[in-house]
Amino acid sequence: MNLSSPTAHIRIDQLTFDYGGERPAVDSLSFDIAKGEFIGLLGPSGCGKSTTLRMFAGLLAPTSGQIIIGGQDIVSRPPWERNLGLVFQSYALFPHMTVAQNVAFGLRLRKTGKDETASRVADALRAVRLEGFGNRRPAELSGGQQQRVAIARAIVIEPEILLLDEPLSNLDARLRDEMRFEIRDIQTRTGITTLFVTHDQQEALTMCDRIAVMNGGKLEQIGTPVEVYDQAATPFVANFIGRANSVPATLTHVAGTPQLSHHGRPLPAPRAEDLPHGSLDGARLSALIRPHAIRLSKPDGGLTARVVRNVFVGSLIEVELQLGDNQTLVAELRPGSDEAQLAQPGAEVALSWRPTDMRIFAA
Ligand SMILES: Nc1ncnc2c1ncn2[C@@H]1O[C@H](COP(=O)(O)OP(=O)(O)OP(=O)(O)O)[C@@H](O)[C@H]1O
Ligand SMILES: [Mg+2]
């Protein structure tokens, strides 16, 4: 994984924070962010996302490591000397102030003149599509509008970096979908380098230029949404981003060609380059396959499974399959397809997939 790039705007280097628990909350995190990039920090609850963001914001001093912005390590700078815009899960608007006063708050702290403040507040409200809302109070706004005021308040100071910590998690599902596009749109128009924390893979996949997947304080992988989905670097990433079936498999070579088998039944042939480095015959591996990549056909001597049940979910049918050793898999089929016809509960079916649809890891 090449983490360095000559055009890096921000370089996070071995960033570590230890609250004094069993292991550091953030553990030697390193990656680069280019100017104008929208980076997602994605991972399960407790993996260290907010802690990472708080170190950026200057609310926590790293135990070790550096945050280098424009060539300078900023970790010893106080929060107010970092040019950052912050938006948290709770919008934390001042209830007694109008929308315009809320947005103007950071400019007042910076002693910006009255006319300039007025014009920048108007610009920021326009950017979040809230022109004309300046005189309202937060209580007179919907949740989505309040969140947009919080974003306007963060971008009005023209920050070098925008930090967003789960900004959509308090909104209902529909508003969340709308706000995803709005936030991405605002970011694209303003070009502000953005670090967006979420535990929602869908949010990360749909909004981000690149996603940094964290687990237990460590970076598992950083890549574009397509990269982390199609070329998961670890089983954790494959399981956290989308669904993945895991088939235990044993490696053998026949006339120099690698083959995988599950309890004596052959799996689709792996490509040699997809095998973990240095895998020897007899190695216990784990083959990961996305539900939509599994093909069903009549039993033919290859890997077979028994259909447990199928569930119609509208655009597709989810089929639960059981391998000989009780391992279950899920396949997604198109309703009305020949495969869907085969997927009758109790039926024995052959499973296959394209070699390129299989990721192989050491078990
Ligand atoms: N103030 C604190 N004191 C001690 N431990 C803390 C403190 N804040 C967080 N932690 C621990 O540090 C780890 C990382 O927490 P953090 O808040 O960064 O996680 P997160 O990825 O943002 O999770 P979530 O998705 O739930 O917001 C967790 O194990 C958490 O319990
Ligand atoms: Mg958090």
mmCIF file of C-alpha atoms and ligand atoms in Angstrom:
data_model
loop_
_atom_site.group_PDB
_atom_site.id
_atom_site.type_symbol
_atom_site.label_atom_id
_atom_site.label_comp_id
_atom_site.label_asym_id
_atom_site.label_seq_id
_atom_site.Cartn_x
_atom_site.Cartn_y
_atom_site.Cartn_z
ATOM 1 C CA MET A 1 0.000 0.000 0.000
ATOM 2 C CA ASN A 2 1.616 3.251 -1.104
ATOM 3 C CA LEU A 3 0.569 5.902 1.383
ATOM 4 C CA SER A 4 2.834 8.711 0.272
ATOM 5 C CA SER A 5 2.131 11.066 -2.552
ATOM 6 C CA PRO A 6 4.114 14.113 -3.630
ATOM 7 C CA THR A 7 0.956 16.243 -3.815
ATOM 8 C CA ALA A 8 -0.125 15.483 -0.246
ATOM 9 C CA HIS A 9 -1.895 18.382 1.405
ATOM 10 C CA ILE A 10 -2.120 16.585 4.706
ATOM 11 C CA ARG A 11 0.109 13.797 5.950
ATOM 12 C CA ILE A 12 -0.883 11.787 8.969
ATOM 13 C CA ASP A 13 2.206 10.025 10.236
ATOM 14 C CA GLN A 14 2.150 7.268 12.881
ATOM 15 C CA LEU A 15 -0.634 9.097 14.689
ATOM 16 C CA THR A 16 -1.368 7.446 18.041
ATOM 17 C CA PHE A 17 -3.641 8.231 20.959
ATOM 18 C CA ASP A 18 -3.763 6.232 24.148
ATOM 19 C CA TYR A 19 -6.503 6.943 26.727
ATOM 20 C CA GLY A 20 -4.717 4.469 28.992
ATOM 21 C CA GLY A 21 -6.905 1.509 28.029
ATOM 22 C CA GLU A 22 -5.795 -1.987 26.995
ATOM 23 C CA ARG A 23 -4.569 -0.722 23.638
ATOM 24 C CA PRO A 24 -4.313 2.692 22.012
ATOM 25 C CA ALA A 25 -7.635 4.071 20.697
ATOM 26 C CA VAL A 26 -5.740 5.214 17.593
ATOM 27 C CA ASP A 27 -2.699 3.149 16.750
ATOM 28 C CA SER A 28 0.032 4.325 14.335
ATOM 29 C CA LEU A 29 -2.344 5.739 11.767
ATOM 30 C CA SER A 30 -0.593 6.900 8.583
ATOM 31 C CA PHE A 31 -1.990 8.168 5.300
ATOM 32 C CA ASP A 32 -1.966 11.167 2.992
ATOM 33 C CA ILE A 33 -4.794 13.425 1.894
ATOM 34 C CA ALA A 34 -4.650 15.498 -1.289
ATOM 35 C CA LYS A 35 -5.944 19.065 -1.505
ATOM 36 C CA GLY A 36 -9.689 19.156 -2.059
ATOM 37 C CA GLU A 37 -10.148 15.463 -1.319
ATOM 38 C CA PHE A 38 -13.225 14.176 0.489
ATOM 39 C CA ILE A 39 -11.958 11.388 2.738
ATOM 40 C CA GLY A 40 -14.191 9.090 4.738
ATOM 41 C CA LEU A 41 -13.066 7.629 8.065
ATOM 42 C CA LEU A 42 -15.137 4.463 8.254
ATOM 43 C CA GLY A 43 -15.237 1.765 10.888
ATOM 44 C CA PRO A 44 -17.307 0.180 13.644
ATOM 45 C CA SER A 45 -18.197 1.912 16.885
ATOM 46 C CA GLY A 46 -15.146 2.415 19.069
ATOM 47 C CA CYS A 47 -12.553 1.998 16.292
ATOM 48 C CA GLY A 48 -11.058 5.443 16.925
ATOM 49 C CA LYS A 49 -12.710 7.684 14.323
ATOM 50 C CA SER A 50 -13.764 10.505 16.649
ATOM 51 C CA THR A 51 -10.480 10.324 18.520
ATOM 52 C CA THR A 52 -8.667 10.848 15.206
ATOM 53 C CA LEU A 53 -10.874 13.817 14.385
ATOM 54 C CA ARG A 54 -10.366 15.332 17.850
ATOM 55 C CA MET A 55 -6.611 15.213 17.325
ATOM 56 C CA PHE A 56 -7.093 17.097 14.042
ATOM 57 C CA ALA A 57 -9.250 19.661 15.781
ATOM 58 C CA GLY A 58 -6.703 20.131 18.566
ATOM 59 C CA LEU A 59 -9.111 18.902 21.247
ATOM 60 C CA LEU A 60 -6.734 16.022 22.032
ATOM 61 C CA ALA A 61 -2.944 16.042 21.846
ATOM 62 C CA PRO A 62 -1.586 12.880 20.183
ATOM 63 C CA THR A 63 0.359 10.473 22.381
ATOM 64 C CA SER A 64 2.759 10.285 19.452
ATOM 65 C CA GLY A 65 2.880 10.928 15.734
ATOM 66 C CA GLN A 66 2.310 13.921 13.524
ATOM 67 C CA ILE A 67 -0.359 15.718 11.542
ATOM 68 C CA ILE A 68 1.460 17.610 8.821
ATOM 69 C CA ILE A 69 -0.492 20.244 6.946
ATOM 70 C CA GLY A 70 1.238 22.169 4.176
ATOM 71 C CA GLY A 71 4.595 20.863 5.389
ATOM 72 C CA GLN A 72 4.137 21.827 9.057
ATOM 73 C CA ASP A 73 3.335 19.620 12.009
ATOM 74 C CA ILE A 74 0.263 21.175 13.656
ATOM 75 C CA VAL A 75 -0.072 18.965 16.746
ATOM 76 C CA SER A 76 1.329 21.553 19.134
ATOM 77 C CA ARG A 77 -0.892 24.351 17.813
ATOM 78 C CA PRO A 78 -3.969 25.267 19.875
ATOM 79 C CA PRO A 79 -7.363 24.700 18.237
ATOM 80 C CA TRP A 80 -7.914 28.375 17.441
ATOM 81 C CA GLU A 81 -4.667 28.545 15.498
ATOM 82 C CA ARG A 82 -5.744 25.706 13.231
ATOM 83 C CA ASN A 83 -7.819 26.784 10.283
ATOM 84 C CA LEU A 84 -10.525 24.159 10.679
ATOM 85 C CA GLY A 85 -14.286 23.943 10.346
ATOM 86 C CA LEU A 86 -16.005 21.472 12.648
ATOM 87 C CA VAL A 87 -19.426 19.864 12.385
ATOM 88 C CA PHE A 88 -20.586 17.313 14.908
ATOM 89 C CA GLN A 89 -23.459 14.881 15.109
ATOM 90 C CA SER A 90 -25.470 17.241 17.285
ATOM 91 C CA TYR A 91 -25.542 20.512 15.398
ATOM 92 C CA ALA A 92 -24.889 22.482 18.578
ATOM 93 C CA LEU A 93 -26.428 25.690 17.255
ATOM 94 C CA PHE A 94 -26.922 28.519 19.730
ATOM 95 C CA PRO A 95 -30.702 28.479 20.300
ATOM 96 C CA HIS A 96 -31.008 32.131 21.317
ATOM 97 C CA MET A 97 -29.233 33.395 18.193
ATOM 98 C CA THR A 98 -30.676 33.728 14.711
ATOM 99 C CA VAL A 99 -29.375 31.606 11.858
ATOM 100 C CA ALA A 100 -27.281 34.530 10.596
ATOM 101 C CA GLN A 101 -25.813 35.156 14.064
ATOM 102 C CA ASN A 102 -24.987 31.473 14.408
ATOM 103 C CA VAL A 103 -23.198 31.465 11.064
ATOM 104 C CA ALA A 104 -21.392 34.721 11.903
ATOM 105 C CA PHE A 105 -20.055 33.343 15.186
ATOM 106 C CA GLY A 106 -16.576 32.333 13.933
ATOM 107 C CA LEU A 107 -16.186 35.606 12.070
ATOM 108 C CA ARG A 108 -17.014 37.611 15.215
ATOM 109 C CA LEU A 109 -14.305 35.704 17.107
ATOM 110 C CA ARG A 110 -11.929 36.680 14.316
ATOM 111 C CA LYS A 111 -13.081 40.319 14.570
ATOM 112 C CA THR A 112 -14.128 40.430 10.948
ATOM 113 C CA GLY A 113 -15.720 43.778 9.912
ATOM 114 C CA LYS A 114 -19.483 44.203 9.784
ATOM 115 C CA ASP A 115 -19.899 44.482 6.008
ATOM 116 C CA GLU A 116 -17.561 41.621 5.255
ATOM 117 C CA THR A 117 -19.314 39.485 7.868
ATOM 118 C CA ALA A 118 -22.703 40.186 6.305
ATOM 119 C CA SER A 119 -21.523 39.298 2.822
ATOM 120 C CA ARG A 120 -19.709 36.139 3.905
ATOM 121 C CA VAL A 121 -22.685 34.949 5.969
ATOM 122 C CA ALA A 122 -24.909 35.508 2.926
ATOM 123 C CA ASP A 123 -22.455 33.524 0.772
ATOM 124 C CA ALA A 124 -22.318 30.663 3.269
ATOM 125 C CA LEU A 125 -26.126 30.529 3.565
ATOM 126 C CA ARG A 126 -26.366 30.497 -0.213
ATOM 127 C CA ALA A 127 -23.836 27.627 -0.367
ATOM 128 C CA VAL A 128 -26.082 25.500 1.864
ATOM 129 C CA ARG A 129 -29.244 26.728 0.054
ATOM 130 C CA LEU A 130 -30.651 28.634 3.026
ATOM 131 C CA GLU A 131 -30.878 32.127 1.541
ATOM 132 C CA GLY A 132 -33.681 33.960 3.271
ATOM 133 C CA PHE A 133 -33.418 31.933 6.485
ATOM 134 C CA GLY A 134 -31.010 34.308 8.232
ATOM 135 C CA ASN A 135 -33.536 35.780 10.648
ATOM 136 C CA ARG A 136 -35.025 32.519 11.873
ATOM 137 C CA ARG A 137 -34.063 30.799 15.101
ATOM 138 C CA PRO A 138 -32.809 27.198 15.105
ATOM 139 C CA ALA A 139 -36.073 25.990 16.699
ATOM 140 C CA GLU A 140 -37.914 27.200 13.581
ATOM 141 C CA LEU A 141 -35.908 24.917 11.291
ATOM 142 C CA SER A 142 -36.105 21.242 10.336
ATOM 143 C CA GLY A 143 -33.307 18.890 11.378
ATOM 144 C CA GLY A 144 -31.788 18.969 7.904
ATOM 145 C CA GLN A 145 -31.904 22.774 7.804
ATOM 146 C CA GLN A 146 -30.252 22.977 11.229
ATOM 147 C CA GLN A 147 -27.515 20.653 10.026
ATOM 148 C CA ARG A 148 -26.985 22.895 7.004
ATOM 149 C CA VAL A 149 -26.680 25.923 9.301
ATOM 150 C CA ALA A 150 -24.002 24.014 11.218
ATOM 151 C CA ILE A 151 -22.181 23.406 7.917
ATOM 152 C CA ALA A 152 -22.547 27.072 6.922
ATOM 153 C CA ARG A 153 -21.100 28.071 10.305
ATOM 154 C CA ALA A 154 -18.127 25.773 9.676
ATOM 155 C CA ILE A 155 -17.377 26.863 6.092
ATOM 156 C CA VAL A 156 -17.919 30.622 6.557
ATOM 157 C CA ILE A 157 -14.446 31.004 8.069
ATOM 158 C CA GLU A 158 -13.050 29.458 4.850
ATOM 159 C CA PRO A 159 -11.288 26.667 6.690
ATOM 160 C CA GLU A 160 -8.429 24.774 5.162
ATOM 161 C CA ILE A 161 -10.015 21.545 6.346
ATOM 162 C CA LEU A 162 -13.596 20.624 7.138
ATOM 163 C CA LEU A 163 -14.072 17.987 9.846
ATOM 164 C CA LEU A 164 -17.437 16.256 9.950
ATOM 165 C CA ASP A 165 -18.201 13.734 12.700
ATOM 166 C CA GLU A 166 -21.302 11.659 11.845
ATOM 167 C CA PRO A 167 -23.144 14.807 10.753
ATOM 168 C CA LEU A 168 -26.132 12.857 9.400
ATOM 169 C CA SER A 169 -26.784 10.354 12.160
ATOM 170 C CA ASN A 170 -29.498 12.439 13.859
ATOM 171 C CA LEU A 171 -31.561 12.778 10.696
ATOM 172 C CA ASP A 172 -34.313 10.476 9.483
ATOM 173 C CA ALA A 173 -33.553 8.125 6.600
ATOM 174 C CA ARG A 174 -34.956 10.274 3.803
ATOM 175 C CA LEU A 175 -33.332 13.483 4.940
ATOM 176 C CA ARG A 176 -30.077 11.614 5.378
ATOM 177 C CA ASP A 177 -30.176 10.523 1.734
ATOM 178 C CA GLU A 178 -30.809 14.098 0.577
ATOM 179 C CA MET A 179 -28.156 15.587 2.850
ATOM 180 C CA ARG A 180 -25.531 13.149 1.544
ATOM 181 C CA PHE A 181 -25.738 14.746 -1.852
ATOM 182 C CA GLU A 182 -26.034 18.250 -0.441
ATOM 183 C CA ILE A 183 -22.893 17.899 1.668
ATOM 184 C CA ARG A 184 -20.952 16.398 -1.213
ATOM 185 C CA ASP A 185 -22.246 19.154 -3.484
ATOM 186 C CA ILE A 186 -21.251 21.905 -1.021
ATOM 187 C CA GLN A 187 -17.813 20.325 -0.686
ATOM 188 C CA THR A 188 -17.346 20.073 -4.449
ATOM 189 C CA ARG A 189 -18.330 23.726 -4.921
ATOM 190 C CA THR A 190 -16.111 25.034 -2.115
ATOM 191 C CA GLY A 191 -13.233 22.596 -2.743
ATOM 192 C CA ILE A 192 -12.485 22.335 0.997
ATOM 193 C CA THR A 193 -10.429 19.286 1.948
ATOM 194 C CA THR A 194 -12.829 17.237 4.063
ATOM 195 C CA LEU A 195 -12.535 14.483 6.633
ATOM 196 C CA PHE A 196 -15.889 12.804 7.101
ATOM 197 C CA VAL A 197 -16.422 10.333 9.954
ATOM 198 C CA THR A 198 -19.091 7.695 9.568
ATOM 199 C CA HIS A 199 -19.856 4.137 10.595
ATOM 200 C CA ASP A 200 -22.276 3.829 7.678
ATOM 201 C CA GLN A 201 -20.689 2.058 4.715
ATOM 202 C CA GLN A 202 -23.393 3.302 2.337
ATOM 203 C CA GLU A 203 -22.653 6.888 3.297
ATOM 204 C CA ALA A 204 -18.940 6.330 2.805
ATOM 205 C CA LEU A 205 -19.358 4.562 -0.534
ATOM 206 C CA THR A 206 -21.683 7.171 -1.995
ATOM 207 C CA MET A 207 -19.954 10.334 -0.759
ATOM 208 C CA CYS A 208 -16.202 9.867 -0.527
ATOM 209 C CA ASP A 209 -13.294 10.175 -2.959
ATOM 210 C CA ARG A 210 -11.416 7.701 -0.796
ATOM 211 C CA ILE A 211 -12.316 5.731 2.301
ATOM 212 C CA ALA A 212 -9.948 4.997 5.181
ATOM 213 C CA VAL A 213 -11.284 1.846 6.842
ATOM 214 C CA MET A 214 -10.330 1.614 10.529
ATOM 215 C CA ASN A 215 -10.573 -1.293 12.925
ATOM 216 C CA GLY A 216 -9.369 -1.336 16.519
ATOM 217 C CA GLY A 217 -7.491 1.938 16.109
ATOM 218 C CA LYS A 218 -5.586 0.763 13.036
ATOM 219 C CA LEU A 219 -5.902 1.506 9.352
ATOM 220 C CA GLU A 220 -7.066 -1.599 7.487
ATOM 221 C CA GLN A 221 -7.127 -0.059 4.018
ATOM 222 C CA ILE A 222 -7.441 3.261 2.250
ATOM 223 C CA GLY A 223 -8.777 3.433 -1.277
ATOM 224 C CA THR A 224 -11.542 4.597 -3.568
ATOM 225 C CA PRO A 225 -15.019 3.184 -2.888
ATOM 226 C CA VAL A 226 -14.572 0.768 -5.811
ATOM 227 C CA GLU A 227 -11.158 -0.351 -4.536
ATOM 228 C CA VAL A 228 -12.256 -1.064 -0.983
ATOM 229 C CA TYR A 229 -15.361 -2.862 -2.231
ATOM 230 C CA ASP A 230 -13.854 -4.916 -5.082
ATOM 231 C CA GLN A 231 -10.320 -5.333 -3.803
ATOM 232 C CA ALA A 232 -10.695 -5.557 -0.057
ATOM 233 C CA ALA A 233 -7.204 -5.820 1.442
ATOM 234 C CA THR A 234 -8.358 -7.775 4.496
ATOM 235 C CA PRO A 235 -11.293 -10.022 5.477
ATOM 236 C CA PHE A 236 -12.389 -7.284 7.872
ATOM 237 C CA VAL A 237 -12.773 -4.785 5.019
ATOM 238 C CA ALA A 238 -14.589 -7.339 2.846
ATOM 239 C CA ASN A 239 -17.074 -7.988 5.639
ATOM 240 C CA PHE A 240 -17.481 -4.435 6.813
ATOM 241 C CA ILE A 241 -18.083 -2.951 3.357
ATOM 242 C CA GLY A 242 -20.964 -4.827 1.840
ATOM 243 C CA ARG A 243 -21.660 -8.452 2.539
ATOM 244 C CA ALA A 244 -19.166 -11.212 1.896
ATOM 245 C CA ASN A 245 -19.501 -14.978 2.109
ATOM 246 C CA SER A 246 -16.554 -16.839 3.493
ATOM 247 C CA VAL A 247 -15.775 -20.370 2.280
ATOM 248 C CA PRO A 248 -12.992 -22.254 4.109
ATOM 249 C CA ALA A 249 -10.731 -23.809 1.475
ATOM 250 C CA THR A 250 -7.600 -25.945 1.244
ATOM 251 C CA LEU A 251 -4.915 -25.276 -1.359
ATOM 252 C CA THR A 252 -3.379 -27.938 -3.601
ATOM 253 C CA HIS A 253 -1.487 -27.764 -6.872
ATOM 254 C CA VAL A 254 -2.204 -30.073 -9.778
ATOM 255 C CA ALA A 255 0.449 -29.968 -12.515
ATOM 256 C CA GLY A 256 1.519 -26.578 -11.179
ATOM 257 C CA THR A 257 -1.981 -25.100 -11.272
ATOM 258 C CA PRO A 258 -3.448 -23.984 -7.929
ATOM 259 C CA GLN A 259 -6.758 -25.490 -6.879
ATOM 260 C CA LEU A 260 -8.971 -24.827 -3.875
ATOM 261 C CA SER A 261 -11.270 -27.351 -2.291
ATOM 262 C CA HIS A 262 -13.876 -27.295 0.458
ATOM 263 C CA HIS A 263 -14.267 -30.690 2.146
ATOM 264 C CA GLY A 264 -12.980 -32.404 -0.995
ATOM 265 C CA ARG A 265 -15.217 -30.446 -3.397
ATOM 266 C CA PRO A 266 -13.423 -28.159 -5.867
ATOM 267 C CA LEU A 267 -14.026 -24.402 -5.808
ATOM 268 C CA PRO A 268 -13.706 -22.323 -8.979
ATOM 269 C CA ALA A 269 -9.989 -22.241 -9.856
ATOM 270 C CA PRO A 270 -8.135 -19.358 -8.215
ATOM 271 C CA ARG A 271 -5.715 -17.147 -10.106
ATOM 272 C CA ALA A 272 -2.181 -17.732 -8.836
ATOM 273 C CA GLU A 273 -1.701 -13.985 -8.270
ATOM 274 C CA ASP A 274 -4.699 -13.864 -5.929
ATOM 275 C CA LEU A 275 -3.261 -16.379 -3.456
ATOM 276 C CA PRO A 276 -1.673 -15.047 -0.247
ATOM 277 C CA HIS A 277 2.095 -14.833 -0.715
ATOM 278 C CA GLY A 278 3.964 -18.014 0.072
ATOM 279 C CA SER A 279 0.882 -20.261 0.323
ATOM 280 C CA LEU A 280 1.958 -23.910 0.263
ATOM 281 C CA ASP A 281 -0.017 -27.035 -0.531
ATOM 282 C CA GLY A 282 -2.313 -27.868 2.347
ATOM 283 C CA ALA A 283 -2.605 -24.212 3.365
ATOM 284 C CA ARG A 284 -5.934 -23.359 4.995
ATOM 285 C CA LEU A 285 -7.397 -20.360 3.245
ATOM 286 C CA SER A 286 -10.611 -18.433 3.251
ATOM 287 C CA ALA A 287 -12.310 -17.539 -0.042
ATOM 288 C CA LEU A 288 -14.557 -14.462 0.108
ATOM 289 C CA ILE A 289 -17.322 -14.053 -2.450
ATOM 290 C CA ARG A 290 -19.958 -11.322 -2.709
ATOM 291 C CA PRO A 291 -23.599 -12.547 -2.680
ATOM 292 C CA HIS A 292 -24.247 -11.140 -6.160
ATOM 293 C CA ALA A 293 -21.245 -13.005 -7.627
ATOM 294 C CA ILE A 294 -22.522 -16.495 -6.767
ATOM 295 C CA ARG A 295 -24.015 -18.434 -9.686
ATOM 296 C CA LEU A 296 -26.388 -21.383 -9.208
ATOM 297 C CA SER A 297 -26.708 -24.341 -11.560
ATOM 298 C CA LYS A 298 -27.628 -28.049 -11.515
ATOM 299 C CA PRO A 299 -25.186 -30.208 -9.477
ATOM 300 C CA ASP A 300 -22.193 -31.161 -11.626
ATOM 301 C CA GLY A 301 -19.513 -32.612 -9.307
ATOM 302 C CA GLY A 302 -18.249 -29.215 -8.124
ATOM 303 C CA LEU A 303 -19.128 -27.335 -4.949
ATOM 304 C CA THR A 304 -22.743 -27.925 -3.980
ATOM 305 C CA ALA A 305 -25.080 -26.542 -1.362
ATOM 306 C CA ARG A 306 -28.615 -27.057 -0.162
ATOM 307 C CA VAL A 307 -31.113 -24.221 -0.480
ATOM 308 C CA VAL A 308 -32.394 -23.337 2.997
ATOM 309 C CA ARG A 309 -34.770 -20.564 2.036
ATOM 310 C CA ASN A 310 -35.230 -17.786 -0.435
ATOM 311 C CA VAL A 311 -36.536 -14.339 0.362
ATOM 312 C CA PHE A 312 -37.985 -11.999 -2.239
ATOM 313 C CA VAL A 313 -36.841 -8.462 -1.462
ATOM 314 C CA GLY A 314 -38.188 -6.693 -4.539
ATOM 315 C CA SER A 315 -35.316 -6.077 -6.917
ATOM 316 C CA LEU A 316 -33.641 -9.370 -6.021
ATOM 317 C CA ILE A 317 -34.030 -12.711 -4.309
ATOM 318 C CA GLU A 318 -31.782 -13.517 -1.367
ATOM 319 C CA VAL A 319 -31.055 -17.226 -1.197
ATOM 320 C CA GLU A 320 -29.651 -18.804 1.934
ATOM 321 C CA LEU A 321 -27.475 -21.802 1.104
ATOM 322 C CA GLN A 322 -25.916 -24.426 3.338
ATOM 323 C CA LEU A 323 -22.644 -26.155 2.523
ATOM 324 C CA GLY A 324 -21.955 -29.739 3.667
ATOM 325 C CA ASP A 325 -20.383 -28.569 6.931
ATOM 326 C CA ASN A 326 -23.341 -26.359 7.912
ATOM 327 C CA GLN A 327 -21.529 -23.236 6.749
ATOM 328 C CA THR A 328 -24.157 -20.878 5.332
ATOM 329 C CA LEU A 329 -23.816 -18.570 2.354
ATOM 330 C CA VAL A 330 -26.089 -15.950 0.858
ATOM 331 C CA ALA A 331 -26.543 -15.515 -2.882
ATOM 332 C CA GLU A 332 -28.458 -12.716 -4.575
ATOM 333 C CA LEU A 333 -30.350 -13.679 -7.720
ATOM 334 C CA ARG A 334 -32.489 -11.829 -10.206
ATOM 335 C CA PRO A 335 -36.183 -12.619 -9.775
ATOM 336 C CA GLY A 336 -37.464 -14.674 -12.698
ATOM 337 C CA SER A 337 -34.012 -15.868 -13.754
ATOM 338 C CA ASP A 338 -33.249 -19.563 -14.457
ATOM 339 C CA GLU A 339 -31.113 -19.560 -11.324
ATOM 340 C CA ALA A 340 -33.998 -18.305 -9.223
ATOM 341 C CA GLN A 341 -36.050 -21.249 -10.522
ATOM 342 C CA LEU A 342 -33.397 -23.641 -9.176
ATOM 343 C CA ALA A 343 -33.403 -22.011 -5.747
ATOM 344 C CA GLN A 344 -36.307 -23.984 -4.286
ATOM 345 C CA PRO A 345 -36.020 -24.737 -0.557
ATOM 346 C CA GLY A 346 -34.487 -28.170 -0.053
ATOM 347 C CA ALA A 347 -32.954 -28.327 -3.554
ATOM 348 C CA GLU A 348 -29.315 -29.307 -4.079
ATOM 349 C CA VAL A 349 -27.527 -26.788 -6.335
ATOM 350 C CA ALA A 350 -24.028 -26.295 -7.722
ATOM 351 C CA LEU A 351 -22.272 -23.049 -6.803
ATOM 352 C CA SER A 352 -19.783 -21.210 -8.967
ATOM 353 C CA TRP A 353 -18.331 -17.756 -9.454
ATOM 354 C CA ARG A 354 -15.766 -16.076 -11.650
ATOM 355 C CA PRO A 355 -12.202 -16.403 -10.332
ATOM 356 C CA THR A 356 -11.940 -12.610 -10.391
ATOM 357 C CA ASP A 357 -14.915 -12.384 -7.999
ATOM 358 C CA MET A 358 -13.056 -14.302 -5.290
ATOM 359 C CA ARG A 359 -10.717 -12.713 -2.714
ATOM 360 C CA ILE A 360 -8.458 -15.207 -0.963
ATOM 361 C CA PHE A 361 -6.969 -14.743 2.491
ATOM 362 C CA ALA A 362 -5.079 -16.904 4.952
ATOM 363 C CA ALA A 363 -7.641 -18.515 7.270
HETATM 364 N N1 LIG B 1 -12.606 10.068 27.065
HETATM 365 C C1 LIG B 1 -12.275 8.773 26.934
HETATM 366 N N2 LIG B 1 -11.661 8.087 27.922
HETATM 367 C C2 LIG B 1 -11.310 6.796 27.790
HETATM 368 N N3 LIG B 1 -11.546 6.077 26.682
HETATM 369 C C3 LIG B 1 -12.159 6.689 25.654
HETATM 370 C C4 LIG B 1 -12.563 8.058 25.720
HETATM 371 N N4 LIG B 1 -13.153 8.393 24.566
HETATM 372 C C5 LIG B 1 -13.132 7.292 23.793
HETATM 373 N N5 LIG B 1 -12.530 6.254 24.445
HETATM 374 C C6 LIG B 1 -12.300 4.899 23.909
HETATM 375 O O1 LIG B 1 -11.464 5.001 22.765
HETATM 376 C C7 LIG B 1 -11.902 4.140 21.723
HETATM 377 C C8 LIG B 1 -12.188 4.934 20.468
HETATM 378 O O2 LIG B 1 -13.252 5.826 20.700
HETATM 379 P P1 LIG B 1 -13.818 6.815 19.583
HETATM 380 O O3 LIG B 1 -14.793 7.718 20.208
HETATM 381 O O4 LIG B 1 -12.671 7.415 18.855
HETATM 382 O O5 LIG B 1 -14.549 5.759 18.620
HETATM 383 P P2 LIG B 1 -15.451 6.012 17.335
HETATM 384 O O6 LIG B 1 -14.818 5.232 16.233
HETATM 385 O O7 LIG B 1 -15.675 7.461 17.101
HETATM 386 O O8 LIG B 1 -16.820 5.290 17.730
HETATM 387 P P3 LIG B 1 -18.354 5.706 17.453
HETATM 388 O O9 LIG B 1 -18.665 5.202 16.064
HETATM 389 O O10 LIG B 1 -19.101 4.923 18.492
HETATM 390 O O11 LIG B 1 -18.496 7.183 17.599
HETATM 391 C C9 LIG B 1 -13.101 3.400 22.288
HETATM 392 O O12 LIG B 1 -12.678 2.155 22.754
HETATM 393 C C10 LIG B 1 -13.578 4.292 23.402
HETATM 394 O O13 LIG B 1 -14.199 3.532 24.414
HETATM 395 MG MG MG B 2 -17.378 8.719 17.212
#
